[in-house]
XYZ file of C-alpha atoms in Angstrom:
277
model
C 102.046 118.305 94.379
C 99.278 116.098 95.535
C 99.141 114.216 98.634
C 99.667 110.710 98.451
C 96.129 108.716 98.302
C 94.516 112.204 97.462
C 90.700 111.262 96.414
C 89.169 113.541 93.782
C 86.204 114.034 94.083
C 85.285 116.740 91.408
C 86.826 119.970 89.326
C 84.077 122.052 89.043
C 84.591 125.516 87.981
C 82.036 125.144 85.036
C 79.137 123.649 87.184
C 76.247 125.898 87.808
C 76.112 124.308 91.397
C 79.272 122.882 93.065
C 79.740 120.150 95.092
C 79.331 121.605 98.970
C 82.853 121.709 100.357
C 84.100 119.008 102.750
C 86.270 121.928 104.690
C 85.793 125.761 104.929
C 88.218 128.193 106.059
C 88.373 127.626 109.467
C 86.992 130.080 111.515
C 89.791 130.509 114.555
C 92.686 128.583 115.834
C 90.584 125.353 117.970
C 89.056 125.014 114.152
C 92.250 124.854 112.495
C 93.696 122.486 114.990
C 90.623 120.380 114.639
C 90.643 120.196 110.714
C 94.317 119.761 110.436
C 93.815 116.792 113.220
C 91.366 115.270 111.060
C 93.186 115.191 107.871
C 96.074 113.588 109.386
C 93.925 110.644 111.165
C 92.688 109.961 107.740
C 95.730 110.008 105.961
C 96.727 107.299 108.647
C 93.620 105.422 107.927
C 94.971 105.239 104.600
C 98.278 104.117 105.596
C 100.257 107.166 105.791
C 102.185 108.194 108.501
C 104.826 111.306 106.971
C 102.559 114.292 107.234
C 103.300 117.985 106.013
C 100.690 120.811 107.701
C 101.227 124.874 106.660
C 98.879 126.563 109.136
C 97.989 129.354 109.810
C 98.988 131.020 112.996
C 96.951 133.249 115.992
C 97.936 137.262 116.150
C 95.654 139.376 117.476
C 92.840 137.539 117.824
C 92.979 135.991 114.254
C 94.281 133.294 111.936
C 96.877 134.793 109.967
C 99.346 133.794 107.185
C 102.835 133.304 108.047
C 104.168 135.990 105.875
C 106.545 138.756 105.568
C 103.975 140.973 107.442
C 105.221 139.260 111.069
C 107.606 142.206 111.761
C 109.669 139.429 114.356
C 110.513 137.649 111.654
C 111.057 133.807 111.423
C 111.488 133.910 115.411
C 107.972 135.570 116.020
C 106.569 133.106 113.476
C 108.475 130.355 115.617
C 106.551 131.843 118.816
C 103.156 131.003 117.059
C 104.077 128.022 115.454
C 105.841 126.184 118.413
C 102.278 125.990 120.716
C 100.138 125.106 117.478
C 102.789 121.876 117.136
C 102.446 120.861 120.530
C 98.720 121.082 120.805
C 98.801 119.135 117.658
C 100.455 116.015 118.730
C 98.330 116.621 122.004
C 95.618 115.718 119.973
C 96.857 113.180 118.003
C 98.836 111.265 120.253
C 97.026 108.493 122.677
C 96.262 108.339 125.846
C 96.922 105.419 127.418
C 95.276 104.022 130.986
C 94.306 107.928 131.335
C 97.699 108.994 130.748
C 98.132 111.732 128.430
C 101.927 111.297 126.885
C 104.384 113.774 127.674
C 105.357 116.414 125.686
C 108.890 117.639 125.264
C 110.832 119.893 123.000
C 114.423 120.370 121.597
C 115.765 123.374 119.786
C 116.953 122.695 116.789
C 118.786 126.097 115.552
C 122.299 125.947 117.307
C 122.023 129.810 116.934
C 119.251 130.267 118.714
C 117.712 132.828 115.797
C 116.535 130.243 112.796
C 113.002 129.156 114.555
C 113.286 125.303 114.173
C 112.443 123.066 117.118
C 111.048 119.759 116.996
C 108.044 118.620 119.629
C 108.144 114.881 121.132
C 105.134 113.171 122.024
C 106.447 110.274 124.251
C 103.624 107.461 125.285
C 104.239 104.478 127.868
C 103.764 102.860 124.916
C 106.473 103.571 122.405
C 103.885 102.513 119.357
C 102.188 105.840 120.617
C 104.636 108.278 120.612
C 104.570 111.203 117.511
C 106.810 113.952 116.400
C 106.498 117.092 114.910
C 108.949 119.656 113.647
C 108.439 123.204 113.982
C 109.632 125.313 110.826
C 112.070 123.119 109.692
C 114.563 124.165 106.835
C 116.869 122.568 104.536
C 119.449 122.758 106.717
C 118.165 120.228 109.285
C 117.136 117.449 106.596
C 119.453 115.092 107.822
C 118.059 115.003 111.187
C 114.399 115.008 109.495
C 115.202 112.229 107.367
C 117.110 110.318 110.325
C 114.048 110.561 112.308
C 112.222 109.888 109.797
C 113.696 106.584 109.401
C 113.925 105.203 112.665
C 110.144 106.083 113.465
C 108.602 102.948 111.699
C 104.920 103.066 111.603
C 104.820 106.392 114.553
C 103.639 109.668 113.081
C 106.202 112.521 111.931
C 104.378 115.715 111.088
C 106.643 118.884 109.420
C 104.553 121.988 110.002
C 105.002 125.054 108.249
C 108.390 124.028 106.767
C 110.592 127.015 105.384
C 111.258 126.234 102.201
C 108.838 127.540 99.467
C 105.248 125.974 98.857
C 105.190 127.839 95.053
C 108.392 127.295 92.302
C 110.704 130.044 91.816
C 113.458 130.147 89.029
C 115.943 128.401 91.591
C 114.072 125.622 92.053
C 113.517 124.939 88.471
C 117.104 125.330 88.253
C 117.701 123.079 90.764
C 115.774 120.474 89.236
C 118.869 120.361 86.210
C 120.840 117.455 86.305
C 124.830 117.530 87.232
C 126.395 120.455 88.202
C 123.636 123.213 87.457
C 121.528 121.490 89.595
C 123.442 120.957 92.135
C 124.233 124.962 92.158
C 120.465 125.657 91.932
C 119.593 123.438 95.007
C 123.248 125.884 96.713
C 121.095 128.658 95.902
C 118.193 127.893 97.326
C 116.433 125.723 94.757
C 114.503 123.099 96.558
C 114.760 119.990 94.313
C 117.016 117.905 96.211
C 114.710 118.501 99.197
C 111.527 117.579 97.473
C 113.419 114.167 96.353
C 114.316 113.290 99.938
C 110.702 114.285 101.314
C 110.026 111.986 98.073
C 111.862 109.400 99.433
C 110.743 109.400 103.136
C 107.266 108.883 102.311
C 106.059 112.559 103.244
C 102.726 113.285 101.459
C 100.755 117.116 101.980
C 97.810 116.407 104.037
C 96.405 120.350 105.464
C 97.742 123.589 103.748
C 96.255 127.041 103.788
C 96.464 130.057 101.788
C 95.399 132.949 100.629
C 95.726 135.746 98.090
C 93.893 138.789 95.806
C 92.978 137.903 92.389
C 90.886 140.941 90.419
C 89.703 142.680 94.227
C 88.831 139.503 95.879
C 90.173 137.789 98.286
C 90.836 134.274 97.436
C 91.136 131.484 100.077
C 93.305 127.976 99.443
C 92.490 125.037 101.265
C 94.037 121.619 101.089
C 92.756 118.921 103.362
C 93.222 114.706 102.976
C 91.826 113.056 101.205
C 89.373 116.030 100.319
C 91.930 118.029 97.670
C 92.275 121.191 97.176
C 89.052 123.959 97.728
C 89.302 127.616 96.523
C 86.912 129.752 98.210
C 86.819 133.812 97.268
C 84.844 137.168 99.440
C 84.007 139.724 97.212
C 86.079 142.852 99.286
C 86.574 143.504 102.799
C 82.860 144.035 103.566
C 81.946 140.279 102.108
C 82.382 138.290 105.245
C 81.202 135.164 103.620
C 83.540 132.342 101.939
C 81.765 130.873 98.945
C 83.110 128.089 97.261
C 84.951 128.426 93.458
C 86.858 125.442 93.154
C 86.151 122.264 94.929
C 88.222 119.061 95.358
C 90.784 118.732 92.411
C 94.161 116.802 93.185
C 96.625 119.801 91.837
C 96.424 123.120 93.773
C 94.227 125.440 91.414
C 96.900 128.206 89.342
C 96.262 131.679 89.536
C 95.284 131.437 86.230
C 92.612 129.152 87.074
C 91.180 130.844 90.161
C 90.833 133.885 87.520
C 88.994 131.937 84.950
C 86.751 130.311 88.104
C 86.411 134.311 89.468
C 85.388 135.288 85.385
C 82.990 132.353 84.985
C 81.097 133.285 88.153
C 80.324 137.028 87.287
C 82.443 137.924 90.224
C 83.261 141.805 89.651
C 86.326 143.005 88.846
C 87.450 145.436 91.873
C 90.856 147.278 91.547
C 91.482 146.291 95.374
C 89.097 144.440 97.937
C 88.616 147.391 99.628
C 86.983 149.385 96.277
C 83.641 148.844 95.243
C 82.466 147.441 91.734
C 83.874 148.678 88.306
């Protein structure tokens, strides 16, 4: 979905020249924190203050995607993800008289194993003070939402929540009204969360993502109020991001990024590690 207040600023897959990109990839972790810091200032220039951030997170030296390749599983992802939160409210929250706030957190998994934790910027002015959550799932929405609530006008950030960026058949299911949707959101569908993050005022302000599409690899980028940017590399040996699609208000499809890919002459590879066909 878009972020609230997104600003389009063009869809450009036909142009001969695009529009240069207001974000690239970033190139390593101070980057990422930097870019996602941004977007969220801006979004509360605009008046927003319910932020959701999926980063990327540092293994061996590199940004990576929190995916099923993290052998540790959600609580290795959780060991990434916790010090990215913290250094983001660092950042965001104020300093006041030369005081930098303090920074707490509190586990949120009673069973120690689920990865959710939530951070707790506290200023000596309360105005100041910021949360974030740390991998939160569907199973601690009431304590999001309460939160939530009794913040006011004070930053609440969810970063790299658990539940699914992309539709799956549950979540269409869960979208039904009356019974079958309530069994699609017992599933796993995600409706009835999307209606409360709805609700709460939360709006997508930093996401990143990537993929293959016909042997290249294919780079998603939202930032606020910027939209969405898909950037490709032509293989493993291309170590340049060149920009496809720039700034439209709906993440670009698959289908789309192929079209873009098609339209540009990119060659078809059968993987980005095989040269042209």
């Amino acid at each position: 979905a878009p972020a609230l207040g997104m600003t389009v600023h063009m869809t450009a897959t036909e142009a001969t020249a695009l529009a240069p990109p207001a974000v690239r990839p970033p190139a390593d972790r101070e980057n990422m924190l930097g870019q996602a810091a941004d977007a969220v200032r801006r979004a509360q220039a605009d008046g927003i203050n319910r932020f959701t951030l999926r980063l990327f997170l540092p293994r061996d030296g590199e940004l990576q995607p929190p995916d099923e390749s993290w052998e540790g599983g959600i609580m290795q992802l959780y060991a990434a993800a916790s010090p990215l939160v913290r250094e983001l409210l660092r950042r965001l929250s104020t300093e006041v008289a030369g005081v930098p706030p303090s920074l707490n957190e509190q586990r949120l998994d009673v069973s120690g194993v689920d990865g959710e934790s939530v951070w707790m910027a506290q200023s000596s002015r309360p105005q100041d003070d910021a949360v974030g959550f740390v991998q939160p799932s569907a199973e601690v929405m009431k304590t999001v939402s309460t939160v939530a609530t009794d913040a006011g006008a004070r930053p609440v950030l969810l970063v790299n929540p658990q539940w699914k960026e992309r539709d799956d058949p549950l979540d269409a299911l869960s979208r039904k009204g009356g019974l079958i949707g309530k069994f699609g959101s017992f599933l796993g569908g995600k409706a009835a969360t999307e209606a409360e993050l709805q609700r709460l005022g939360f709006a997508d302000v930093y996401t990143l993502a990537t993929y293959r599409c016909r042997g290249s690899l294919v780079f998603l980028q939202l930032a606020y109020p910027h939209g969405w940017t898909a950037f490709y590399r032509e293989g493993v040996d291309d170590e340049t991001w060149k920009p496809l699609i720039v700034g439209t208000a709906e993440r670009p499809t698959y289908q789309e990024v192929e079209n873009a890919l098609i339209a540009a002459d990119v060659p078809f590879r059968l993987t980005e590690f095989d040269s042209v066909v």
